[in-house]
Coordinates of C-alpha atoms and ligand atoms in Angstrom, one line a residue:
X1 CA 87.8 106.9 24.2
X2 CA 90.9 110.0 24.2
X3 CA 92.8 110.3 21.3
X4 CA 96.6 109.5 20.9
X5 CA 99.0 110.7 18.1
X6 CA 102.6 110.8 18.1
X7 CA 105.4 111.2 15.8
X8 CA 109.3 110.4 15.5
X9 CA 111.5 111.0 12.6
X10 CA 113.4 113.0 10.2
X11 CA 110.6 116.0 10.0
X12 CA 111.4 118.9 12.0
X13 CA 107.6 119.8 11.8
X14 CA 106.6 117.3 14.7
X15 CA 104.6 119.4 16.5
X16 CA 102.8 120.5 13.4
X17 CA 102.4 116.6 12.6
X18 CA 100.9 116.1 15.8
X19 CA 98.1 118.7 15.9
X20 CA 97.2 118.0 12.4
X21 CA 96.8 114.1 13.6
X22 CA 95.1 115.1 16.9
X23 CA 92.3 117.2 14.9
X24 CA 91.4 113.8 12.9
X25 CA 91.4 112.1 16.6
X26 CA 89.4 114.4 18.2
X27 CA 85.9 112.4 17.8
X28 CA 87.5 110.2 20.5
X29 CA 87.4 112.8 23.2
X30 CA 87.5 116.2 23.4
X31 CA 87.2 118.0 26.8
X32 CA 90.7 119.3 26.6
X33 CA 93.7 118.6 24.5
X34 CA 97.9 119.1 25.0
X35 CA 101.1 118.3 23.0
X36 CA 104.8 118.0 24.2
X37 CA 107.5 118.3 21.8
X38 CA 111.3 117.4 22.6
X39 CA 113.3 120.4 22.6
X40 CA 116.2 120.4 20.2
X41 CA 117.4 124.0 20.9
X42 CA 117.6 125.4 24.2
X43 CA 115.7 128.7 23.6
X44 CA 112.3 127.8 24.3
X45 CA 112.7 125.8 27.7
X46 CA 109.7 126.4 29.8
X47 CA 109.9 126.0 33.7
X48 CA 113.0 124.4 33.1
X49 CA 111.0 121.5 30.7
X50 CA 113.0 119.3 28.7
X51 CA 110.0 119.6 26.3
X52 CA 107.6 122.4 24.9
X53 CA 104.4 121.9 26.3
X54 CA 100.9 123.3 25.9
X55 CA 97.5 122.3 26.9
X56 CA 94.3 123.7 26.6
X57 CA 90.9 123.2 28.1
X58 CA 88.2 122.8 25.4
X59 CA 87.7 121.1 21.7
X60 CA 91.0 121.3 19.4
X61 CA 88.9 122.8 16.6
X62 CA 90.9 125.0 14.4
X63 CA 93.6 125.4 16.7
X64 CA 96.9 126.6 15.8
X65 CA 100.2 125.9 17.3
X66 CA 101.5 128.5 20.5
X67 CA 104.8 130.2 19.0
X68 CA 106.8 128.2 21.4
X69 CA 105.8 125.1 19.9
X70 CA 105.8 125.8 16.2
X71 CA 109.4 127.7 17.1
X72 CA 110.9 124.5 18.2
X73 CA 111.7 122.5 15.4
X74 CA 111.4 119.3 16.8
X75 CA 111.5 115.7 15.5
X76 CA 109.9 113.9 18.4
X77 CA 106.2 114.8 20.1
X78 CA 103.0 113.5 21.1
X79 CA 99.7 114.7 21.8
X80 CA 96.4 114.0 23.4
X81 CA 92.6 114.6 23.5
X82 CA 91.1 114.2 26.6
X83 CA 87.4 112.7 27.4
X84 CA 88.1 112.6 31.0
X85 CA 87.8 110.1 33.9
X86 CA 89.8 111.0 36.8
X87 CA 90.0 114.2 37.5
X88 CA 88.0 117.5 36.1
X89 CA 88.3 119.0 32.5
X90 CA 91.2 121.7 33.5
X91 CA 94.4 122.0 31.9
X92 CA 96.4 120.3 34.8
X93 CA 94.3 117.2 33.6
X94 CA 94.7 117.6 30.6
X95 CA 98.0 115.2 28.9
X96 CA 100.7 114.9 27.9
X97 CA 102.0 114.2 32.1
X98 CA 105.3 115.1 33.0
X99 CA 107.6 113.7 36.0
X100 CA 109.3 115.9 38.4
X101 CA 112.4 116.3 36.5
X102 CA 109.9 117.6 33.3
X103 CA 111.9 114.8 31.3
X104 CA 109.7 112.1 30.5
X105 CA 106.4 113.2 28.9
X106 CA 103.5 110.6 28.7
X107 CA 100.0 110.4 27.2
X108 CA 97.6 107.7 28.2
X109 CA 94.2 106.1 27.2
X110 CA 92.5 103.6 29.6
X111 CA 92.5 103.9 33.2
X112 CA 95.3 102.7 35.8
X113 CA 92.9 100.8 38.4
X114 CA 95.5 100.6 41.2
X115 CA 96.7 104.3 40.7
X116 CA 95.7 105.2 44.2
X117 CA 98.5 102.6 45.6
X118 CA 101.1 103.6 43.3
X119 CA 100.5 107.4 44.0
X120 CA 100.7 106.7 47.7
X121 CA 103.9 104.8 47.2
X122 CA 105.5 107.8 44.7
X123 CA 104.5 110.8 47.3
X124 CA 106.1 108.7 50.0
X125 CA 109.5 109.1 48.1
X126 CA 108.8 112.5 47.6
X127 CA 106.9 112.6 44.1
X128 CA 105.0 115.9 43.3
X129 CA 101.9 115.5 41.9
X130 CA 100.5 118.4 39.9
X131 CA 97.3 117.0 38.8
X132 CA 94.1 114.7 39.9
X133 CA 94.6 112.4 37.4
X134 CA 95.4 108.5 37.4
X135 CA 97.7 108.8 34.6
X136 CA 100.1 111.4 36.2
X137 CA 101.2 108.2 38.2
X138 CA 103.0 107.0 34.9
X139 CA 105.9 109.4 34.2
X140 CA 106.7 109.4 38.0
X141 CA 106.7 105.7 38.4
X142 CA 109.0 105.6 35.4
X143 CA 111.2 108.4 36.8
X144 CA 111.6 105.8 39.5
X145 CA 112.5 102.9 37.7
X146 CA 115.2 105.3 35.5
X147 CA 117.0 105.3 38.7
X148 CA 117.9 101.9 37.8
X149 CA 117.4 101.1 34.3
X150 CA 117.5 102.1 30.8
X151 CA 114.6 104.1 29.2
X152 CA 112.7 100.8 27.5
X153 CA 112.9 98.9 30.4
X154 CA 111.6 101.2 32.7
X155 CA 108.4 101.8 30.5
X156 CA 108.1 97.8 30.5
X157 CA 108.3 97.2 34.4
X158 CA 106.2 100.5 34.9
X159 CA 103.5 100.0 32.3
X160 CA 103.3 96.0 34.0
X161 CA 102.7 97.7 37.3
X162 CA 99.7 99.4 36.0
X163 CA 96.3 97.4 36.6
X164 CA 93.4 97.6 34.0
X165 CA 93.2 98.3 30.1
X166 CA 95.7 100.8 29.3
X167 CA 97.7 102.3 26.1
X168 CA 100.5 104.8 26.8
X169 CA 103.0 106.5 24.9
X170 CA 106.1 107.8 26.5
X171 CA 108.9 110.2 25.6
X172 CA 112.1 110.7 27.5
X173 CA 114.0 113.9 26.7
X174 CA 117.6 112.4 26.7
X175 CA 116.1 110.0 23.9
X176 CA 115.4 110.2 20.4
X177 CA 113.0 107.5 20.8
X178 CA 109.2 107.0 22.0
X179 CA 108.1 104.0 23.5
X180 CA 104.1 102.8 22.9
X181 CA 102.7 99.8 24.8
X182 CA 99.2 98.9 25.6
X183 CA 97.3 95.8 27.4
X184 CA 93.8 97.2 26.3
X185 CA 93.2 100.2 24.7
X186 CA 94.0 100.5 20.5
X187 CA 97.2 101.7 19.3
X188 CA 98.4 101.5 15.5
X189 CA 102.0 102.2 14.6
X190 CA 102.5 103.7 10.8
X191 CA 105.8 103.0 8.8
X192 CA 106.4 106.3 6.7
X193 CA 109.3 107.7 4.7
X194 CA 109.7 110.1 6.9
X195 CA 109.2 108.0 10.2
X196 CA 107.3 106.6 12.5
X197 CA 103.7 107.4 13.7
X198 CA 101.9 106.0 16.6
X199 CA 98.0 107.1 17.0
X200 CA 94.9 105.2 18.8
X201 CA 93.2 105.0 15.4
X202 CA 94.5 104.9 11.7
X203 CA 92.7 108.2 11.1
X204 CA 95.7 110.9 11.0
X205 CA 98.1 108.1 10.0
X206 CA 96.7 107.3 6.6
X207 CA 97.7 110.9 5.2
X208 CA 101.4 109.9 5.8
X209 CA 101.3 105.7 5.2
X210 CA 98.9 103.1 4.6
X211 CA 101.8 100.7 6.1
X212 CA 100.4 100.0 9.5
X213 CA 100.8 97.6 12.9
X214 CA 97.8 97.3 14.9
X215 CA 99.5 96.8 18.2
X216 CA 98.3 93.5 20.5
X217 CA 98.1 93.6 23.8
X218 CA 100.7 92.9 25.8
X219 CA 103.0 94.5 23.3
X220 CA 105.5 97.1 23.6
X221 CA 107.0 99.2 20.4
X222 CA 110.4 101.2 20.9
X223 CA 110.2 103.5 17.6
X224 CA 113.3 105.6 16.7
X225 CA 115.9 105.3 14.0
X226 CA 114.2 101.8 13.4
X227 CA 111.6 99.7 15.1
X228 CA 111.1 97.1 17.6
X229 CA 108.8 95.1 19.0
X230 CA 109.0 93.6 22.2
X231 CA 106.7 91.3 24.6
X232 CA 105.8 93.1 27.6
X233 CA 105.7 90.1 29.5
X234 CA 109.2 88.7 29.0
X235 CA 110.8 91.1 27.0
X236 CA 111.3 89.1 24.0
X237 CA 111.6 90.3 20.5
X238 CA 108.7 89.8 17.9
X239 CA 109.2 90.1 14.1
X240 CA 107.0 92.9 13.0
X241 CA 103.8 92.2 11.1
X242 CA 102.5 94.9 8.6
X243 CA 99.4 95.6 7.0
X244 CA 97.8 97.9 4.4
X245 CA 95.3 99.7 5.3
X246 CA 92.7 100.6 2.4
X247 CA 91.0 103.9 3.7
X248 CA 90.7 107.0 1.6
X249 CA 92.1 110.3 2.6
X250 CA 88.3 111.6 1.1
X251 CA 86.9 109.4 3.9
X252 CA 89.0 111.3 6.7
X253 CA 87.4 115.1 5.4
X254 CA 84.0 116.5 5.3
X255 CA 84.4 117.8 1.7
X256 CA 81.4 119.9 1.0
X257 CA 79.3 119.1 3.8
X258 CA 79.1 121.4 6.9
X259 CA 79.5 118.3 9.5
X260 CA 80.9 114.6 9.5
X261 CA 77.1 113.5 10.6
X262 CA 75.6 114.7 7.5
X263 CA 78.5 113.3 5.3
X264 CA 78.0 110.1 6.7
X265 CA 74.5 110.1 6.7
X266 CA 74.5 110.7 2.9
X267 CA 77.6 108.2 2.4
X268 CA 74.8 105.3 3.4
X269 CA 73.7 105.1 -0.2
X270 CA 77.1 103.7 -1.0
X271 CA 77.3 101.8 2.0
X272 CA 74.6 99.7 1.2
X273 CA 75.0 99.3 -2.6
X274 CA 78.5 98.1 -1.6
X275 CA 76.9 95.5 0.5
X276 CA 74.6 93.9 -1.7
X277 CA 77.3 93.4 -4.1
X278 CA 80.3 92.7 -2.3
X279 CA 79.3 91.3 1.1
X280 CA 77.3 87.9 -0.1
X281 CA 80.0 85.7 1.1
X282 CA 80.5 86.8 4.4
X283 CA 76.2 87.1 4.9
X284 CA 76.8 83.3 3.8
X285 CA 79.7 82.7 6.0
X286 CA 77.3 84.6 9.2
X287 CA 74.1 82.3 8.0
X288 CA 76.1 78.9 8.2
X289 CA 77.9 80.1 11.2
X290 CA 74.2 80.2 13.0
X291 CA 72.6 77.2 11.5
X292 CA 75.4 74.8 12.8
X293 CA 75.7 76.6 16.5
X294 CA 73.5 75.5 19.4
X295 CA 72.5 79.0 20.7
X296 CA 73.2 82.3 19.1
X297 CA 73.9 85.5 21.1
X298 CA 74.0 88.9 19.0
X299 CA 75.1 92.2 21.1
X300 CA 76.5 95.1 21.1
X301 CA 75.9 98.8 22.9
X302 CA 74.2 102.1 21.9
X303 CA 73.3 102.2 18.3
X304 CA 75.2 98.7 17.4
X305 CA 72.6 97.3 20.1
X306 CA 69.7 97.9 18.1
X307 CA 71.2 96.9 15.3
X308 CA 71.4 93.3 17.0
X309 CA 67.9 93.6 18.4
X310 CA 66.9 94.3 14.4
X311 CA 69.0 90.8 13.9
X312 CA 67.0 88.8 16.5
X313 CA 63.7 90.0 14.2
X314 CA 65.0 89.4 11.1
X315 CA 66.0 85.7 11.7
X316 CA 62.7 84.9 13.2
X317 CA 61.0 86.7 10.5
X318 CA 63.4 85.6 7.3
X319 CA 65.0 82.9 8.2
X320 CA 62.7 81.1 11.1
X321 CA 65.9 81.0 13.3
X322 CA 66.0 82.3 17.2
X323 CA 69.2 84.7 17.8
X324 CA 69.4 85.8 21.1
X325 CA 70.1 89.4 22.5
X326 CA 71.9 91.3 25.0
X327 CA 73.5 94.6 25.2
X328 CA 77.5 94.7 25.9
X329 CA 77.3 95.6 29.7
X330 CA 74.3 93.0 30.5
X331 CA 76.1 90.2 28.5
X332 CA 78.2 89.0 31.4
X333 CA 75.4 88.0 33.8
X334 CA 73.9 85.8 30.9
X335 CA 77.0 83.7 29.9
X336 CA 76.1 81.0 32.8
X337 CA 74.4 78.3 29.9
X338 CA 77.1 79.6 27.0
X339 CA 79.0 76.4 26.0
X340 CA 81.7 75.4 23.2
X341 CA 78.8 75.2 20.7
X342 CA 77.8 78.6 21.5
X343 CA 78.1 81.2 18.9
X344 CA 78.4 85.0 20.4
X345 CA 78.5 87.8 17.3
X346 CA 79.7 91.1 18.7
X347 CA 78.5 93.8 16.6
X348 CA 80.6 97.1 16.9
X349 CA 81.5 99.7 14.5
X350 CA 84.8 101.0 16.4
X351 CA 85.6 97.4 17.6
X352 CA 86.7 98.8 20.8
X353 CA 84.0 99.1 23.1
X354 CA 84.8 98.0 26.5
X355 CA 81.6 96.2 27.5
X356 CA 81.8 94.0 24.0
X357 CA 85.4 93.6 24.6
X358 CA 85.1 91.9 28.2
X359 CA 81.9 90.2 27.0
X360 CA 84.2 88.2 24.5
X361 CA 86.8 87.4 26.5
X362 CA 84.1 85.8 29.2
X363 CA 82.3 83.8 26.0
X364 CA 86.2 82.8 25.6
X365 CA 86.6 81.1 28.9
X366 CA 82.9 79.2 28.1
X367 CA 85.1 78.3 24.6
X368 CA 82.1 79.4 22.5
X369 CA 82.7 80.6 19.2
X370 CA 83.1 84.3 18.2
X371 CA 81.8 85.8 14.8
X372 CA 82.5 89.3 15.1
X373 CA 80.5 92.0 12.7
X374 CA 83.0 94.7 13.0
X375 CA 83.8 97.9 11.0
X376 CA 87.3 98.6 12.1
X377 CA 89.8 96.0 10.6
X378 CA 92.7 95.3 13.1
X379 CA 90.5 96.5 16.1
X380 CA 90.7 94.5 19.2
X381 CA 87.3 93.1 18.6
X382 CA 88.6 91.9 15.1
X383 CA 91.5 90.4 16.3
X384 CA 89.3 88.6 19.6
X385 CA 86.9 86.7 16.8
X386 CA 87.5 83.4 15.6
X387 CA 85.4 84.8 12.2
X388 CA 85.5 88.2 10.7
X389 CA 82.8 89.6 9.4
X390 CA 83.7 93.6 8.1
X391 CA 81.2 96.5 7.2
X392 CA 83.1 98.3 4.8
X393 CA 81.5 101.3 5.8
X394 CA 84.3 103.7 5.9
X395 CA 85.7 105.3 8.8
X396 CA 82.7 107.2 10.5
X397 CA 84.3 110.6 12.5
X398 CA 80.7 111.9 13.5
X399 CA 80.5 110.1 17.3
X400 CA 76.7 109.9 16.2
X401 CA 76.6 106.5 14.6
X402 CA 74.7 106.8 11.4
X403 CA 76.5 104.6 8.4
X404 CA 77.7 102.1 10.5
X405 CA 74.2 101.6 11.7
X406 CA 72.9 100.8 8.2
X407 CA 75.8 98.7 7.4
X408 CA 75.1 96.1 10.3
X409 CA 71.6 95.8 9.7
X410 CA 72.2 95.6 5.8
X411 CA 74.5 92.8 6.9
X412 CA 72.2 91.1 9.1
X413 CA 69.6 91.3 7.0
X414 CA 71.4 89.8 3.7
X415 CA 72.8 86.9 6.3
X416 CA 68.9 85.7 7.2
X417 CA 67.7 85.6 4.1
X418 CA 70.9 83.5 3.5
X419 CA 69.9 81.0 5.9
X420 CA 66.7 80.8 4.3
X421 CA 68.5 80.6 0.9
X422 CA 67.1 83.5 -0.6
X423 CA 70.1 85.7 -0.6
X424 CA 68.6 87.5 -3.8
X425 CA 65.3 88.6 -2.2
X426 CA 67.6 90.2 0.3
X427 CA 70.1 91.7 -2.1
X428 CA 66.9 93.3 -4.0
X429 CA 65.5 94.3 -0.8
X430 CA 68.8 96.2 -0.2
X431 CA 68.8 98.2 -4.0
X432 CA 65.2 99.0 -2.9
X433 CA 66.1 100.6 0.1
X434 CA 69.0 102.3 -0.9
X435 CA 66.9 103.7 -3.9
X436 CA 64.7 105.1 -1.5
X437 CA 67.2 106.7 0.6
X438 CA 68.2 108.7 -2.2
X439 CA 65.1 109.9 -2.9
X440 CA 64.6 111.1 1.3
X441 CA 68.4 112.5 0.7
X442 CA 67.0 115.1 -2.0
X443 CA 66.3 118.5 -1.1
X444 CA 62.7 118.5 -1.5
X445 CA 62.1 115.5 0.7
X446 CA 64.7 117.3 3.3
X447 CA 62.1 120.3 3.1
X448 CA 59.6 118.6 4.6
X449 CA 61.3 117.1 7.3
X450 CA 62.2 120.3 8.2
X451 CA 58.8 121.3 8.4
X452 CA 58.0 118.7 11.1
X453 CA 61.4 120.2 12.9
X454 CA 60.0 123.8 12.8
X455 CA 56.9 122.1 14.5
X456 CA 58.5 120.0 17.4
X457 CA 61.9 122.1 18.1
X458 CA 60.4 123.9 21.2
X459 CA 59.2 120.8 22.5
X460 CA 60.9 119.3 25.6
X461 CA 59.7 115.6 25.1
X462 CA 59.3 113.6 22.0
X463 CA 58.2 110.0 22.2
X464 CA 58.7 107.1 19.2
X465 CA 56.8 103.8 19.1
X466 CA 57.0 100.8 16.9
X467 CA 56.5 97.5 16.7
X468 CA 58.7 93.9 15.6
X469 CA 61.6 95.2 13.3
X470 CA 60.3 99.1 14.1
X471 CA 60.6 98.7 17.6
X472 CA 64.0 98.4 17.0
X473 CA 64.0 101.5 14.8
X474 CA 62.3 103.3 17.5
X475 CA 65.0 103.0 19.7
X476 CA 67.5 103.9 17.4
X477 CA 65.5 107.0 16.4
X478 CA 65.2 108.1 20.1
X479 CA 69.2 107.7 20.8
X480 CA 69.7 109.7 17.3
X481 CA 67.5 112.5 18.5
X482 CA 68.3 112.7 22.2
X483 CA 72.5 112.8 21.6
X484 CA 72.0 115.2 18.9
X485 CA 69.5 117.4 19.6
X486 CA 69.6 117.1 23.6
X487 CA 66.0 117.1 23.4
X488 CA 64.4 114.1 25.6
X489 CA 63.6 111.2 23.4
X490 CA 62.4 107.9 24.3
X491 CA 61.5 104.8 22.2
X492 CA 58.6 102.4 23.0
X493 CA 57.4 98.9 21.9
X494 CA 53.5 100.2 20.7
X495 CA 52.0 97.8 22.7
X496 CA 54.1 99.0 25.9
X497 CA 52.1 102.4 25.6
X498 CA 49.1 101.4 28.0
X499 CA 50.8 99.8 30.5
X500 CA 52.6 103.2 31.7
X501 CA 53.5 105.1 29.0
X502 CA 50.3 106.7 27.9
X503 CA 50.4 108.8 31.2
X504 CA 53.2 110.9 30.0
X505 CA 51.2 111.9 26.3
X506 CA 49.4 115.6 27.0
X507 CA 48.4 118.3 24.4
X508 CA 51.0 118.8 21.7
X509 CA 53.5 115.8 22.7
X510 CA 55.1 115.1 19.8
X511 CA 55.0 110.8 19.0
X512 CA 56.6 109.8 16.2
X513 CA 55.0 106.2 15.2
X514 CA 56.7 104.2 12.7
X515 CA 54.3 102.4 10.6
X516 CA 55.8 99.7 7.9
X517 CA 52.9 98.0 5.9
X518 CA 53.9 94.8 7.8
X519 CA 51.9 93.1 10.3
X520 CA 52.2 95.4 12.8
X521 CA 50.3 98.4 11.1
X522 CA 46.7 97.9 12.4
X523 CA 47.7 97.9 16.0
X524 CA 50.6 100.7 15.8
X525 CA 47.8 102.8 14.0
X526 CA 45.5 102.0 17.3
X527 CA 48.2 103.0 19.4
X528 CA 48.5 106.3 17.5
X529 CA 44.9 106.8 17.9
X530 CA 45.2 106.1 21.6
X531 CA 47.8 109.0 21.4
X532 CA 46.2 111.3 19.2
X533 CA 42.9 110.8 21.9
X534 CA 45.1 112.2 24.1
X535 CA 45.9 115.0 22.4
X536 CA 49.4 113.9 20.8
X537 CA 51.1 115.7 17.7
X538 CA 51.9 112.4 15.6
X539 CA 54.2 112.2 13.1
X540 CA 54.0 109.1 11.0
X541 CA 56.6 107.3 9.0
X542 CA 55.6 104.5 6.5
X543 CA 54.3 104.0 3.4
X544 CA 50.8 104.7 3.8
X545 CA 49.3 107.8 5.3
X546 CA 46.6 107.9 7.9
X547 CA 44.0 110.2 8.8
X548 CA 45.5 109.6 12.7
X549 CA 49.1 111.3 11.4
X550 CA 49.1 115.1 12.4
X551 CA 52.4 115.0 9.8
X552 CA 53.6 112.5 7.6
X553 CA 57.5 111.6 6.3
X554 CA 56.5 108.7 3.6
X555 CA 58.9 106.0 2.7
X556 CA 59.0 102.8 -0.1
X557 CA 57.8 99.6 1.3
X558 CA 60.8 97.9 0.9
X559 CA 59.5 94.5 3.2
X560 CA 62.0 93.7 5.7
X561 CA 64.1 96.3 4.5
X562 CA 61.8 99.5 5.5
X563 CA 63.0 100.1 8.8
X564 CA 66.6 101.1 7.2
X565 CA 65.0 104.3 5.2
X566 CA 62.8 104.7 8.4
X567 CA 65.9 105.3 10.4
X568 CA 67.7 107.2 7.7
X569 CA 64.6 109.9 8.1
X570 CA 65.4 109.9 11.6
X571 CA 68.8 110.5 11.4
X572 CA 68.0 113.8 9.1
X573 CA 65.4 114.7 11.4
X574 CA 67.9 114.4 14.3
X575 CA 70.7 116.2 12.6
X576 CA 68.1 119.3 11.5
X577 CA 66.8 119.3 14.9
X578 CA 70.2 119.7 16.4
X579 CA 71.0 122.5 14.0
X580 CA 67.6 124.0 14.6
X581 CA 68.2 123.9 18.6
X582 CA 71.2 126.0 17.8
X583 CA 73.9 123.2 18.7
X584 CA 76.8 124.5 16.3
X585 CA 79.0 121.0 16.3
X586 CA 76.5 118.0 16.2
X587 CA 79.7 115.8 15.7
X588 CA 80.6 116.0 19.2
X589 CA 77.6 116.0 21.3
X590 CA 78.5 117.1 25.1
X591 CA 80.0 114.6 27.3
X592 CA 80.2 111.4 24.6
X593 CA 83.4 110.0 22.5
X594 CA 82.9 107.7 19.8
X595 CA 85.1 105.2 21.2
X596 CA 84.0 104.0 24.5
X597 CA 86.9 101.9 25.6
X598 CA 86.5 102.7 29.6
X599 CA 83.9 100.7 31.5
Ligands
LIG601 C1 75.4 106.2 19.2 C2 76.4 105.6 19.0 C3 76.8 104.6 20.4 C4 78.0 103.4 19.7 C5 78.3 102.5 20.8 C6 78.8 101.3 20.4 O1 75.2 107.2 18.1 O2 77.4 105.4 18.1 O3 75.8 104.3 20.7 O4 76.8 102.8 18.8 O5 79.1 103.7 21.9 O6 80.0 101.8 19.6 P1 80.6 100.3 18.6 O7 79.6 100.2 17.7 O8 82.1 101.0 18.3 O9 80.4 99.2 19.4

């Protein structure tokens, strides 16, 4: 959550670079944004600040630099897109935050858990606060330390006083260096020919360089003419460990598509084909780990949790292997029986989701093995894991997860087939699913989806039912509809209907019935009939039409992989539902952010 972007180097257009970087990071938070650039000519001092500072409420969108910022030809700037935690969405609460003398500018991701105590202490020392944020204590605390020591040690000492999982970037006007430090939230440093970049993820940096360092927790980096990486605990120097990232610039742009969401829905074709061809070794590795473990837990949050839930059905059906499942935020309450022989499989697109990160920490305390299935190389979860399985889905910029889900379930399906010693069969099903997705994404099929959208767009509620693997698909379908179109959607196991949910059905209530040609077919059709008898409007998704359906969206029968194209239909439906309900930017649903790094 929150996007951080900063630059220091030889180019005078630091503010412009930061603005462009922030635009690429906006999916991390979009309540408000701000940029501070170090003033190198004295002409544009604002309120005696040593920085040109600009803050706004709302999305950064297509914003241009203010005349002050663009006139200040600075070689050092830092900026932030915010997802509010402490303090409402106001200009005052937007970052960067400054100290009393307006010499120190700070951007921050995370929560300073002990900010009240620190603020109390600083107020007693006559520091004046202008926001309600926890962040503002940081520049004031650094200001205190600067009374007795240099810039770098002041940042180190101030940061070490903060409790919680935090990442900060600090600029101090008299210095031509920026300093970044982290304990939890992600930071990536890029080393380019024109200087150094630092950001909360590699987006935005790859345009300038692919040579990066993923900062580890408890590290601080000082960037100016050179780079110095130091330990936050002892202050010792650390040799910089460079890595090369292989994302392409086109991955960062919408291209011919109107939104990242629809672009990424289309990219699923390549993702699934890539996994079928290139992830055989990884899926074998995962299968072997599961085979050897005494007790396996898969866990994730939101969409990733539904991928994990699907995984439990896949391993049971295909490999006859029991795998436990937990949502990330609940795992902490289930760890009592973990042992060093247990295997924990965290599944995450960003690799930063805090509930998953802390679940891993708890599992590590029990010495359990961690095999992470993750999309972002170098992310926190990637680094925490003993074994790493990459998704290779490329950057996912829409807040709503689509291609990451497909990549997750494709890897799990392939691993389940590996464990059953039938990997070729898994590969074949993935090819079949990808072929089917190609058809679903053709114009004439999308037209059919749009007809369904027309029929349901004015409704307030929609229910989705499935059984077995399609239960996981029903939950994912409901999440896509909720967060994209803001229509109230709920997914249920078909068998649960009669235990209460059916009370919600009235004449015309739309209900999606996910009906693959597997052992769930007859029972789910009976459930559909029960809804139809109460006047529900039934939308069937599956390989075979049925007289109980009022509308039908066909898929191929891809056996255990059928739920993948079924979810793609749901994604396209959710996207079009959002547009038809007047939502102009389905890439950035209200109140959400892409990477959930706070509890
Ligand atoms: C929904 C969505 C979220 C994420 C969840 C976990 O479309 O994208 O529910 O799936 O926040 O995120 P990752 O996979 O980054 O751990």
